[in-house]
Amino acid sequence: MSAQDDDKRLAAEASSIMVQDGMLVGLGTGSTVAYLLTAIAARRVTATYVCTSPRTQAIATGLGLDVRPFDGITRLDVAIDGADQVDPDFWLVKGGGAAHTREKLIAAAADRFVVIVDSSKLVDAIRAPIPLELMAFGLSSTLERLGDTELRDVPPSPDGGVIADYRGAVDDPALLAARLSSTPGVVEHGLFGPHLVSGVIVGRDGQATWLQRRSAQSG
Ligand code: 5RP
């Protein structure tokens, strides 16, 4: 296992103790989350899970976890997911695995949303690409309005959305998030604001630690 994979595993294992008997838990998508699924299964916790992607659902079900559809559920105790970028204020970029729309819905429903990353995901400032999910209807017109956006050569999302990446400048993630959210044809974007994030666990140099948020440090 590479040092990076080991750091992903350490962050995932550290987060797995948040999953307790009787909880309703949201499970993210990606290679870091794959370590989480193994760690949860090994702990034999009696919890119930909702998944952000068919991939995660298949692994979780294969490991014997009690997976339910995200249907008739209004809130989750905790959701745990990876990220592609984490900045010092806890702005995230997600969607490297094209699951960002479902990931955001599950993060928003969770009392606590915990992010697990290896240290390669920590950035000084958020930069492109920013994953997008777009409506297939009127796609050319949406791309024209967005500018600087490339379609990604991957299958549509499970909800029929077209996956693309915004490759323009990211001067201010909040302003870009507001612009993307208000662009007709954009189903969802991969910028997750700090208001969604309860905490970040980073695997670094063979240890897992909770990251301090810059704005929290400065009061
Ligand atoms: C999927 C995601 C993933 O959480 C993100 O891409 C990180 O993946 P990995 O843990 O494999 O590095 O947002 O849509």
mmCIF file of C-alpha atoms and ligand atoms in Angstrom:
data_model
loop_
_atom_site.group_PDB
_atom_site.id
_atom_site.type_symbol
_atom_site.label_atom_id
_atom_site.label_comp_id
_atom_site.label_asym_id
_atom_site.label_seq_id
_atom_site.Cartn_x
_atom_site.Cartn_y
_atom_site.Cartn_z
ATOM 1 C CA MET A 1 0.000 0.000 0.000
ATOM 2 C CA SER A 2 1.373 3.473 -0.879
ATOM 3 C CA ALA A 3 1.894 6.079 1.859
ATOM 4 C CA GLN A 4 -1.030 8.042 0.380
ATOM 5 C CA ASP A 5 -3.324 5.015 0.546
ATOM 6 C CA ASP A 6 -2.179 4.378 4.091
ATOM 7 C CA ASP A 7 -3.100 7.971 5.027
ATOM 8 C CA LYS A 8 -6.538 7.535 3.398
ATOM 9 C CA ARG A 9 -7.042 4.357 5.412
ATOM 10 C CA LEU A 10 -5.980 6.049 8.678
ATOM 11 C CA ALA A 11 -8.381 8.974 8.153
ATOM 12 C CA ALA A 12 -11.181 6.552 7.276
ATOM 13 C CA GLU A 13 -10.556 4.341 10.301
ATOM 14 C CA ALA A 14 -10.453 7.361 12.632
ATOM 15 C CA SER A 15 -13.846 8.518 11.325
ATOM 16 C CA SER A 16 -15.400 5.065 11.633
ATOM 17 C CA ILE A 17 -15.692 5.368 15.437
ATOM 18 C CA MET A 18 -18.332 8.074 14.867
ATOM 19 C CA VAL A 19 -20.669 5.363 13.608
ATOM 20 C CA GLN A 20 -22.548 3.997 16.610
ATOM 21 C CA ASP A 21 -25.351 1.473 17.161
ATOM 22 C CA GLY A 22 -28.781 2.740 16.086
ATOM 23 C CA MET A 23 -27.483 5.567 13.894
ATOM 24 C CA LEU A 24 -28.612 6.468 10.413
ATOM 25 C CA VAL A 25 -25.399 7.103 8.473
ATOM 26 C CA GLY A 26 -24.633 8.642 5.067
ATOM 27 C CA LEU A 27 -21.797 7.038 3.127
ATOM 28 C CA GLY A 28 -19.827 8.987 0.509
ATOM 29 C CA THR A 29 -18.042 7.770 -2.591
ATOM 30 C CA GLY A 30 -14.431 7.108 -3.554
ATOM 31 C CA SER A 31 -11.275 5.282 -2.575
ATOM 32 C CA THR A 32 -11.063 6.852 0.912
ATOM 33 C CA VAL A 33 -14.666 5.896 1.610
ATOM 34 C CA ALA A 34 -13.863 2.340 0.477
ATOM 35 C CA TYR A 35 -11.514 2.095 3.492
ATOM 36 C CA LEU A 36 -14.301 3.473 5.694
ATOM 37 C CA LEU A 37 -16.716 0.770 4.549
ATOM 38 C CA THR A 38 -14.224 -1.949 5.462
ATOM 39 C CA ALA A 39 -13.568 -0.322 8.851
ATOM 40 C CA ILE A 40 -17.282 -0.019 9.650
ATOM 41 C CA ALA A 41 -17.969 -3.611 8.608
ATOM 42 C CA ALA A 42 -15.124 -4.826 10.850
ATOM 43 C CA ARG A 43 -16.654 -3.012 13.855
ATOM 44 C CA ARG A 44 -19.973 -4.883 13.460
ATOM 45 C CA VAL A 45 -22.016 -1.822 14.411
ATOM 46 C CA THR A 46 -25.810 -2.112 14.192
ATOM 47 C CA ALA A 47 -26.464 0.984 12.101
ATOM 48 C CA THR A 48 -28.436 1.768 8.951
ATOM 49 C CA TYR A 49 -26.842 3.385 5.894
ATOM 50 C CA VAL A 50 -27.763 5.469 2.876
ATOM 51 C CA CYS A 51 -25.303 5.658 -0.005
ATOM 52 C CA THR A 52 -24.271 8.477 -2.323
ATOM 53 C CA SER A 53 -23.638 6.210 -5.325
ATOM 54 C CA PRO A 54 -24.438 2.792 -6.758
ATOM 55 C CA ARG A 55 -20.695 1.995 -6.350
ATOM 56 C CA THR A 56 -20.759 2.598 -2.610
ATOM 57 C CA GLN A 57 -24.071 0.786 -2.318
ATOM 58 C CA ALA A 58 -22.639 -2.311 -4.031
ATOM 59 C CA ILE A 59 -19.570 -2.410 -1.759
ATOM 60 C CA ALA A 60 -21.572 -1.702 1.416
ATOM 61 C CA THR A 61 -24.168 -4.345 0.589
ATOM 62 C CA GLY A 62 -21.400 -6.832 -0.226
ATOM 63 C CA LEU A 63 -19.898 -6.192 3.206
ATOM 64 C CA GLY A 64 -23.237 -6.973 4.846
ATOM 65 C CA LEU A 65 -24.147 -3.381 5.853
ATOM 66 C CA ASP A 66 -27.857 -2.551 6.192
ATOM 67 C CA VAL A 67 -28.365 -0.172 3.249
ATOM 68 C CA ARG A 68 -31.669 1.679 2.701
ATOM 69 C CA PRO A 69 -32.844 3.952 -0.119
ATOM 70 C CA PHE A 70 -32.679 7.687 0.624
ATOM 71 C CA ASP A 71 -36.409 7.825 0.610
ATOM 72 C CA GLY A 72 -38.741 8.862 3.434
ATOM 73 C CA ILE A 73 -35.650 9.897 5.437
ATOM 74 C CA THR A 74 -35.423 13.530 6.535
ATOM 75 C CA ARG A 75 -32.203 13.550 8.534
ATOM 76 C CA LEU A 76 -29.105 11.492 9.160
ATOM 77 C CA ASP A 77 -27.009 11.321 12.334
ATOM 78 C CA VAL A 78 -23.747 11.590 10.465
ATOM 79 C CA ALA A 79 -22.413 11.467 6.902
ATOM 80 C CA ILE A 80 -18.784 10.702 6.079
ATOM 81 C CA ASP A 81 -17.212 11.372 2.687
ATOM 82 C CA GLY A 82 -13.941 12.109 0.899
ATOM 83 C CA ALA A 83 -13.024 15.255 -1.039
ATOM 84 C CA ASP A 84 -10.810 16.351 -3.928
ATOM 85 C CA GLN A 85 -9.757 19.656 -2.325
ATOM 86 C CA VAL A 86 -10.073 21.148 1.174
ATOM 87 C CA ASP A 87 -9.050 24.774 1.718
ATOM 88 C CA PRO A 88 -8.102 26.364 5.078
ATOM 89 C CA ASP A 89 -11.677 27.699 5.587
ATOM 90 C CA PHE A 90 -13.170 24.250 4.824
ATOM 91 C CA TRP A 91 -14.416 25.025 1.359
ATOM 92 C CA LEU A 92 -14.409 21.684 -0.442
ATOM 93 C CA VAL A 93 -14.335 20.522 -4.019
ATOM 94 C CA LYS A 94 -16.096 17.201 -4.509
ATOM 95 C CA GLY A 95 -17.214 15.208 -7.514
ATOM 96 C CA GLY A 96 -14.011 13.640 -8.786
ATOM 97 C CA GLY A 97 -16.105 10.478 -8.834
ATOM 98 C CA ALA A 98 -19.078 12.360 -10.381
ATOM 99 C CA ALA A 99 -21.267 11.704 -7.328
ATOM 100 C CA HIS A 100 -21.377 15.309 -6.043
ATOM 101 C CA THR A 101 -25.122 15.897 -6.435
ATOM 102 C CA ARG A 102 -26.120 12.956 -4.261
ATOM 103 C CA GLU A 103 -23.159 13.659 -1.970
ATOM 104 C CA LYS A 104 -24.394 17.198 -1.334
ATOM 105 C CA LEU A 105 -27.950 16.039 -0.656
ATOM 106 C CA ILE A 106 -26.696 13.556 1.928
ATOM 107 C CA ALA A 107 -24.256 16.051 3.487
ATOM 108 C CA ALA A 108 -27.071 18.603 3.798
ATOM 109 C CA ALA A 109 -29.339 16.089 5.567
ATOM 110 C CA ALA A 110 -26.708 15.068 8.118
ATOM 111 C CA ASP A 111 -26.437 16.481 11.642
ATOM 112 C CA ARG A 112 -22.675 16.110 11.208
ATOM 113 C CA PHE A 113 -20.814 15.921 7.906
ATOM 114 C CA VAL A 114 -17.266 14.663 8.370
ATOM 115 C CA VAL A 115 -14.696 14.764 5.574
ATOM 116 C CA ILE A 116 -11.856 12.232 5.352
ATOM 117 C CA VAL A 117 -8.793 12.965 3.219
ATOM 118 C CA ASP A 118 -5.100 12.297 2.820
ATOM 119 C CA SER A 119 -2.870 15.374 2.924
ATOM 120 C CA SER A 120 -2.631 15.680 -0.887
ATOM 121 C CA LYS A 121 -6.190 17.092 -0.780
ATOM 122 C CA LEU A 122 -5.250 20.103 1.380
ATOM 123 C CA VAL A 123 -4.890 23.249 -0.767
ATOM 124 C CA ASP A 124 -4.146 26.899 -0.042
ATOM 125 C CA ALA A 125 -6.898 28.013 -2.394
ATOM 126 C CA ILE A 126 -9.647 26.230 -4.297
ATOM 127 C CA ARG A 127 -8.928 25.885 -7.989
ATOM 128 C CA ALA A 128 -10.523 24.359 -11.087
ATOM 129 C CA PRO A 129 -11.707 21.884 -12.147
ATOM 130 C CA ILE A 130 -15.052 22.223 -10.340
ATOM 131 C CA PRO A 131 -17.293 19.232 -11.142
ATOM 132 C CA LEU A 132 -20.776 19.986 -12.443
ATOM 133 C CA GLU A 133 -23.912 17.978 -13.105
ATOM 134 C CA LEU A 134 -25.965 19.497 -15.913
ATOM 135 C CA MET A 135 -29.394 18.869 -17.406
ATOM 136 C CA ALA A 136 -29.181 17.081 -20.764
ATOM 137 C CA PHE A 137 -32.054 19.293 -21.981
ATOM 138 C CA GLY A 138 -30.619 22.486 -23.457
ATOM 139 C CA LEU A 139 -27.053 21.360 -22.773
ATOM 140 C CA SER A 140 -25.361 23.496 -25.468
ATOM 141 C CA SER A 141 -27.089 26.605 -24.218
ATOM 142 C CA THR A 142 -26.093 25.860 -20.603
ATOM 143 C CA LEU A 143 -22.455 25.324 -21.662
ATOM 144 C CA GLU A 144 -22.506 28.648 -23.521
ATOM 145 C CA ARG A 145 -23.835 30.466 -20.441
ATOM 146 C CA LEU A 146 -21.274 28.836 -18.145
ATOM 147 C CA GLY A 147 -18.191 29.320 -20.354
ATOM 148 C CA ASP A 148 -14.883 27.515 -19.601
ATOM 149 C CA THR A 149 -16.679 24.189 -19.133
ATOM 150 C CA GLU A 150 -15.752 20.788 -20.583
ATOM 151 C CA LEU A 151 -17.918 17.690 -20.708
ATOM 152 C CA ARG A 152 -16.357 14.749 -18.872
ATOM 153 C CA ASP A 153 -16.155 11.467 -20.764
ATOM 154 C CA VAL A 154 -18.109 9.444 -18.208
ATOM 155 C CA PRO A 155 -21.609 7.924 -18.144
ATOM 156 C CA PRO A 156 -24.540 10.090 -16.998
ATOM 157 C CA SER A 157 -25.212 10.301 -13.267
ATOM 158 C CA PRO A 158 -27.724 7.794 -11.799
ATOM 159 C CA ASP A 159 -30.236 10.666 -12.031
ATOM 160 C CA GLY A 160 -29.592 11.217 -15.754
ATOM 161 C CA GLY A 161 -27.400 14.308 -15.384
ATOM 162 C CA VAL A 162 -24.493 15.139 -17.693
ATOM 163 C CA ILE A 163 -21.130 15.328 -15.895
ATOM 164 C CA ALA A 164 -18.845 18.256 -16.771
ATOM 165 C CA ASP A 165 -16.043 20.321 -15.231
ATOM 166 C CA TYR A 166 -15.852 24.083 -14.891
ATOM 167 C CA ARG A 167 -12.261 25.058 -15.754
ATOM 168 C CA GLY A 168 -12.375 28.835 -15.379
ATOM 169 C CA ALA A 169 -10.880 30.972 -12.615
ATOM 170 C CA VAL A 170 -11.958 30.477 -9.001
ATOM 171 C CA ASP A 171 -11.235 33.832 -7.383
ATOM 172 C CA ASP A 172 -13.831 33.495 -4.646
ATOM 173 C CA PRO A 173 -15.472 30.078 -4.078
ATOM 174 C CA ALA A 174 -18.585 31.653 -2.522
ATOM 175 C CA LEU A 175 -19.165 33.907 -5.538
ATOM 176 C CA LEU A 176 -18.540 31.065 -7.980
ATOM 177 C CA ALA A 177 -20.846 28.738 -6.004
ATOM 178 C CA ALA A 178 -23.598 31.382 -6.127
ATOM 179 C CA ARG A 179 -23.084 31.876 -9.866
ATOM 180 C CA LEU A 180 -23.140 28.149 -10.628
ATOM 181 C CA SER A 181 -26.213 27.581 -8.422
ATOM 182 C CA SER A 182 -28.104 30.329 -10.197
ATOM 183 C CA THR A 183 -27.242 29.190 -13.730
ATOM 184 C CA PRO A 184 -30.253 27.491 -15.339
ATOM 185 C CA GLY A 185 -29.356 23.969 -16.436
ATOM 186 C CA VAL A 186 -26.882 23.395 -13.586
ATOM 187 C CA VAL A 187 -28.308 20.600 -11.437
ATOM 188 C CA GLU A 188 -25.494 20.828 -8.882
ATOM 189 C CA HIS A 189 -21.845 21.807 -8.549
ATOM 190 C CA GLY A 190 -19.003 20.324 -6.547
ATOM 191 C CA LEU A 191 -18.266 23.352 -4.345
ATOM 192 C CA PHE A 192 -19.325 22.533 -0.785
ATOM 193 C CA GLY A 193 -19.366 25.529 1.572
ATOM 194 C CA PRO A 194 -17.961 25.505 5.134
ATOM 195 C CA HIS A 195 -21.529 25.666 6.531
ATOM 196 C CA LEU A 196 -21.926 22.016 5.461
ATOM 197 C CA VAL A 197 -18.708 20.766 7.059
ATOM 198 C CA SER A 198 -18.597 19.675 10.704
ATOM 199 C CA GLY A 199 -15.000 18.527 10.602
ATOM 200 C CA VAL A 200 -12.134 17.236 8.496
ATOM 201 C CA ILE A 201 -9.926 14.299 9.405
ATOM 202 C CA VAL A 202 -6.623 14.225 7.554
ATOM 203 C CA GLY A 203 -4.255 11.283 7.264
ATOM 204 C CA ARG A 204 -0.722 12.637 7.193
ATOM 205 C CA ASP A 205 2.674 11.059 7.870
ATOM 206 C CA GLY A 206 1.082 7.880 9.176
ATOM 207 C CA GLN A 207 -1.324 9.592 11.611
ATOM 208 C CA ALA A 208 -4.948 10.762 11.498
ATOM 209 C CA THR A 209 -5.763 14.171 13.018
ATOM 210 C CA TRP A 210 -8.713 16.559 13.086
ATOM 211 C CA LEU A 211 -7.883 19.652 11.060
ATOM 212 C CA GLN A 212 -8.333 23.123 12.578
ATOM 213 C CA ARG A 213 -10.375 25.472 10.430
ATOM 214 C CA ARG A 214 -8.563 28.784 9.738
ATOM 215 C CA SER A 215 -11.527 30.989 10.655
ATOM 216 C CA ALA A 216 -12.004 29.006 13.890
ATOM 217 C CA GLN A 217 -8.323 29.522 14.769
ATOM 218 C CA SER A 218 -8.551 33.271 14.260
ATOM 219 C CA GLY A 219 -11.769 33.355 16.332
HETATM 220 C C1 5RP B 1 -16.725 11.514 -5.463
HETATM 221 C C2 5RP B 1 -15.976 12.388 -4.527
HETATM 222 C C3 5RP B 1 -14.870 11.768 -3.756
HETATM 223 O O1 5RP B 1 -15.148 11.891 -2.392
HETATM 224 C C4 5RP B 1 -13.590 12.503 -4.097
HETATM 225 O O2 5RP B 1 -13.378 12.428 -5.496
HETATM 226 C C5 5RP B 1 -12.381 11.887 -3.353
HETATM 227 O O3 5RP B 1 -12.154 10.589 -3.821
HETATM 228 P P1 5RP B 1 -10.985 9.695 -3.271
HETATM 229 O O4 5RP B 1 -11.296 9.362 -1.840
HETATM 230 O O5 5RP B 1 -10.988 8.483 -4.169
HETATM 231 O O6 5RP B 1 -9.693 10.473 -3.406
HETATM 232 O O7 5RP B 1 -16.239 13.564 -4.380
HETATM 233 O O8 5RP B 1 -17.666 12.223 -6.212
#
